[in-house]
mmCIF file of C-alpha atoms in Angstrom:
data_model
loop_
_atom_site.group_PDB
_atom_site.id
_atom_site.type_symbol
_atom_site.label_atom_id
_atom_site.label_comp_id
_atom_site.label_asym_id
_atom_site.label_seq_id
_atom_site.Cartn_x
_atom_site.Cartn_y
_atom_site.Cartn_z
ATOM 1 C CA MET A 95 -8.308 28.608 0.558
ATOM 2 C CA ASN A 96 -11.027 26.085 1.388
ATOM 3 C CA THR A 97 -10.510 22.609 2.798
ATOM 4 C CA ASP A 98 -10.906 21.075 -0.673
ATOM 5 C CA GLU A 99 -7.704 22.786 -1.835
ATOM 6 C CA PHE A 100 -4.112 23.025 -0.714
ATOM 7 C CA ALA A 101 -1.095 25.140 -1.529
ATOM 8 C CA CYS A 102 1.461 22.918 -3.225
ATOM 9 C CA GLY A 103 4.842 22.954 -1.548
ATOM 10 C CA THR A 104 6.516 21.980 -4.823
ATOM 11 C CA CYS A 105 5.081 24.419 -7.380
ATOM 12 C CA GLY A 106 3.325 26.981 -5.158
ATOM 13 C CA SER A 107 0.023 26.586 -7.018
ATOM 14 C CA THR A 108 -3.306 25.723 -5.431
ATOM 15 C CA HIS A 109 -4.471 22.167 -6.178
ATOM 16 C CA SER A 110 -7.707 20.402 -5.368
ATOM 17 C CA GLY A 111 -7.444 17.964 -2.521
ATOM 18 C CA PRO A 112 -5.181 16.998 -0.976
ATOM 19 C CA PRO A 113 -5.600 13.453 -2.289
ATOM 20 C CA LEU A 114 -5.926 10.918 0.501
ATOM 21 C CA SER A 115 -4.410 7.967 -1.349
ATOM 22 C CA PHE A 116 -1.641 6.934 -3.686
ATOM 23 C CA ALA A 117 -1.302 3.509 -5.283
ATOM 24 C CA ALA A 118 1.360 1.327 -6.839
ATOM 25 C CA PRO A 119 0.059 -0.480 -9.940
ATOM 26 C CA ALA A 120 2.189 -3.574 -9.265
ATOM 27 C CA PRO A 121 4.862 -4.916 -6.941
ATOM 28 C CA ASP A 122 8.271 -3.409 -7.698
ATOM 29 C CA PHE A 123 9.449 -6.881 -8.768
ATOM 30 C CA TRP A 124 6.932 -7.018 -11.654
ATOM 31 C CA LEU A 125 8.283 -6.302 -15.133
ATOM 32 C CA PRO A 126 5.991 -5.535 -18.095
ATOM 33 C CA SER A 127 7.560 -8.429 -20.017
ATOM 34 C CA TYR A 128 6.053 -10.859 -17.463
ATOM 35 C CA ALA A 129 2.556 -10.154 -18.803
ATOM 36 C CA ASP A 130 3.063 -12.662 -21.649
ATOM 37 C CA GLU A 131 4.950 -15.317 -19.676
ATOM 38 C CA ALA A 132 3.489 -18.577 -18.403
ATOM 39 C CA GLY A 133 3.039 -18.651 -14.645
ATOM 40 C CA CYS A 134 2.703 -14.882 -14.405
ATOM 41 C CA LEU A 135 -0.408 -12.918 -13.479
ATOM 42 C CA LEU A 136 -1.132 -9.337 -12.549
ATOM 43 C CA ASP A 137 -4.676 -8.165 -11.855
ATOM 44 C CA SER A 138 -6.007 -5.407 -9.632
ATOM 45 C CA ASP A 139 -5.497 -7.384 -6.394
ATOM 46 C CA LEU A 140 -3.211 -10.366 -7.003
ATOM 47 C CA CYS A 141 0.153 -10.963 -8.638
ATOM 48 C CA VAL A 142 2.203 -14.081 -9.379
ATOM 49 C CA ILE A 143 5.668 -14.042 -10.920
ATOM 50 C CA SER A 144 6.892 -17.232 -12.624
ATOM 51 C CA GLY A 145 4.686 -19.349 -10.348
ATOM 52 C CA GLU A 146 7.229 -18.679 -7.570
ATOM 53 C CA GLN A 147 6.550 -15.234 -6.108
ATOM 54 C CA PHE A 148 3.123 -14.288 -4.751
ATOM 55 C CA PHE A 149 1.742 -10.847 -3.929
ATOM 56 C CA ILE A 150 -1.475 -9.330 -2.677
ATOM 57 C CA ARG A 151 -2.530 -5.686 -2.756
ATOM 58 C CA GLY A 152 -3.626 -4.021 0.452
ATOM 59 C CA LEU A 153 -3.824 -0.694 2.214
ATOM 60 C CA ILE A 154 -1.336 0.948 4.528
ATOM 61 C CA GLU A 155 -3.565 3.309 6.489
ATOM 62 C CA LEU A 156 -2.281 6.432 8.225
ATOM 63 C CA PRO A 157 -4.818 8.163 10.479
ATOM 64 C CA VAL A 158 -5.021 11.904 9.747
ATOM 65 C CA TRP A 159 -5.887 13.184 13.190
ATOM 66 C CA ASP A 160 -6.735 16.814 12.357
ATOM 67 C CA MET A 161 -8.985 15.821 9.441
ATOM 68 C CA ASN A 162 -10.732 12.882 11.144
ATOM 69 C CA ASP A 163 -9.873 10.843 8.055
ATOM 70 C CA VAL A 164 -7.398 8.233 6.807
ATOM 71 C CA PHE A 165 -4.606 8.549 4.236
ATOM 72 C CA THR A 166 -3.819 5.315 2.388
ATOM 73 C CA TYR A 167 -1.021 3.855 0.351
ATOM 74 C CA SER A 168 -2.371 1.026 -1.810
ATOM 75 C CA MET A 169 0.673 -1.238 -2.003
ATOM 76 C CA TRP A 170 1.724 -4.830 -2.573
ATOM 77 C CA VAL A 171 2.974 -7.404 -0.069
ATOM 78 C CA SER A 172 4.684 -10.691 -0.836
ATOM 79 C CA LEU A 173 3.150 -13.762 0.768
ATOM 80 C CA SER A 174 4.315 -17.338 1.084
ATOM 81 C CA ARG A 175 2.734 -19.800 -1.341
ATOM 82 C CA PRO A 176 0.525 -21.373 1.412
ATOM 83 C CA ASN A 177 -0.703 -17.977 2.643
ATOM 84 C CA PHE A 178 -1.334 -16.725 -0.893
ATOM 85 C CA THR A 179 -3.244 -19.917 -1.749
ATOM 86 C CA ARG A 180 -5.328 -19.554 1.405
ATOM 87 C CA ALA A 181 -6.065 -15.875 0.672
ATOM 88 C CA VAL A 182 -7.204 -16.761 -2.862
ATOM 89 C CA ASP A 183 -9.292 -19.711 -1.612
ATOM 90 C CA ILE A 184 -11.296 -17.485 0.748
ATOM 91 C CA TRP A 185 -11.276 -14.318 -1.421
ATOM 92 C CA GLU A 186 -15.073 -14.327 -1.907
ATOM 93 C CA GLN A 187 -15.964 -16.143 1.328
ATOM 94 C CA PRO A 188 -18.093 -14.250 3.874
ATOM 95 C CA GLY A 189 -16.411 -14.208 7.277
ATOM 96 C CA ARG A 190 -12.919 -14.147 5.789
ATOM 97 C CA GLU A 191 -12.088 -11.217 8.102
ATOM 98 C CA SER A 192 -11.756 -13.718 10.984
ATOM 99 C CA GLU A 193 -8.711 -15.219 9.236
ATOM 100 C CA PRO A 194 -5.443 -14.765 11.168
ATOM 101 C CA PRO A 195 -3.054 -12.225 9.579
ATOM 102 C CA TYR A 196 -0.537 -13.357 6.985
ATOM 103 C CA PHE A 197 3.131 -12.415 7.346
ATOM 104 C CA GLY A 198 4.603 -10.671 4.338
ATOM 105 C CA TRP A 199 7.201 -8.251 3.033
ATOM 106 C CA LEU A 200 6.242 -4.835 1.670
ATOM 107 C CA SER A 201 7.014 -5.078 -2.037
ATOM 108 C CA ASN A 202 7.023 -1.425 -3.059
ATOM 109 C CA GLU A 203 9.488 1.316 -2.436
ATOM 110 C CA ILE A 204 7.416 4.367 -1.548
ATOM 111 C CA ALA A 205 9.335 7.387 -2.786
ATOM 112 C CA GLY A 206 10.021 10.023 -0.171
ATOM 113 C CA TYR A 207 10.827 7.656 2.695
ATOM 114 C CA LEU A 208 14.336 6.943 3.938
ATOM 115 C CA PRO A 209 15.416 4.309 4.521
ATOM 116 C CA SER A 210 13.577 2.449 1.764
ATOM 117 C CA THR A 211 10.173 0.919 2.465
ATOM 118 C CA LEU A 212 10.972 -2.087 0.253
ATOM 119 C CA ASN A 213 10.942 -5.314 2.272
ATOM 120 C CA LEU A 214 9.574 -3.865 5.509
ATOM 121 C CA LYS A 215 7.977 -6.638 7.591
ATOM 122 C CA THR A 216 4.175 -6.659 7.592
ATOM 123 C CA ASN A 217 1.102 -8.511 8.718
ATOM 124 C CA VAL A 218 -1.733 -8.574 6.190
ATOM 125 C CA HIS A 219 -5.185 -8.554 7.773
ATOM 126 C CA THR A 220 -7.996 -9.852 5.587
ATOM 127 C CA ARG A 221 -11.196 -7.811 5.796
ATOM 128 C CA ALA A 222 -14.783 -8.359 4.721
ATOM 129 C CA VAL A 223 -15.404 -9.388 1.108
ATOM 130 C CA GLY A 224 -15.075 -6.361 -1.152
ATOM 131 C CA ARG A 225 -12.567 -4.572 1.101
ATOM 132 C CA LEU A 226 -8.840 -4.630 0.488
ATOM 133 C CA PRO A 227 -6.687 -6.164 3.212
ATOM 134 C CA TYR A 228 -5.126 -3.927 5.853
ATOM 135 C CA ILE A 229 -1.324 -3.868 5.822
ATOM 136 C CA GLU A 230 0.072 -3.519 9.322
ATOM 137 C CA LEU A 231 3.735 -2.592 9.358
ATOM 138 C CA GLU A 232 5.976 -4.101 12.001
ATOM 139 C CA PRO A 233 6.300 -1.467 14.752
ATOM 140 C CA THR A 234 9.796 -0.064 14.244
ATOM 141 C CA SER A 235 11.501 3.310 14.089
ATOM 142 C CA HIS A 236 11.027 3.462 10.297
ATOM 143 C CA PRO A 237 9.266 6.772 9.421
ATOM 144 C CA LEU A 238 6.375 5.002 7.643
ATOM 145 C CA SER A 239 5.833 2.666 10.588
ATOM 146 C CA LEU A 240 5.901 5.623 12.979
ATOM 147 C CA GLU A 241 3.337 7.448 10.836
ATOM 148 C CA GLN A 242 1.067 4.405 10.863
ATOM 149 C CA GLN A 243 1.379 4.109 14.634
ATOM 150 C CA ALA A 244 0.985 7.788 15.548
ATOM 151 C CA GLY A 245 -0.982 9.180 12.631
ATOM 152 C CA ILE A 246 -0.181 12.251 10.580
ATOM 153 C CA SER A 247 -1.447 15.805 10.195
ATOM 154 C CA ARG A 248 -3.130 17.454 7.221
ATOM 155 C CA ALA A 249 0.131 19.363 6.710
ATOM 156 C CA ARG A 250 1.934 16.019 6.285
ATOM 157 C CA VAL A 251 -0.754 14.833 3.819
ATOM 158 C CA GLU A 252 -0.170 18.021 1.814
ATOM 159 C CA GLU A 253 3.582 17.421 1.907
ATOM 160 C CA ILE A 254 3.112 13.850 0.632
ATOM 161 C CA ALA A 255 0.679 15.047 -2.056
ATOM 162 C CA SER A 256 2.990 17.852 -3.219
ATOM 163 C CA PHE A 257 5.841 15.379 -3.583
ATOM 164 C CA HIS A 258 3.911 12.587 -5.322
ATOM 165 C CA LEU A 259 1.749 14.698 -7.635
ATOM 166 C CA HIS A 260 4.764 16.307 -9.269
ATOM 167 C CA ARG A 261 6.867 13.151 -9.185
ATOM 168 C CA LEU A 262 4.112 11.339 -11.098
ATOM 169 C CA GLU A 263 3.906 14.058 -13.774
ATOM 170 C CA GLY A 264 7.353 13.031 -15.005
ATOM 171 C CA VAL A 265 6.484 9.332 -15.198
#
C-alpha cells in the first residue's frame, strides 16, 4: 500500500487518502428552516441566527508528526456580538492577523469524541486575508484538546478517516 492509500478500519477496504480534513457545513444550532427567516444568515464563513447568535468558521489544526502535515477540522465557533462585528469589519483588511484572539465556544459536536466537543472553550485567531481563522482550544484534558496540543499520528488520522467516511455515507 502506498502513502496515498490506507486500509479502512471500518470496512477493511483500501481507500485513497487518508483525508486530512473534515468540515461541518454549519454550527449545530443552525436549522434549515432559518434560511428563509429575517435576521438569519449562513454563508461559507459566517452565520447569524435570529440576529442574536453569531458564529465564525475556523480550523482546529492537529499536527500529524509522522507525516509532517496537519489534520484539520473546519468547525464553527460562537462569538459575542462585539467580537463578531469586529471580525466582519476587518474581514478583508490587510494586517488583520495582528488582531487579538476572540473568545468563543466550539459550536459543533465532532462525532467520535467523548465527552462532547460542543461548547468547548476556544480562542479564535484571525489570520491573513484569505485564510480561515485558527481555533485554539482551551488546554484541558479533553481528548481533542490533547490532540491539538500533542499532535497525532498517521494511524490516528486513518482511524478518524475510517470513522467519518463511513458515518457520512449514511447521512
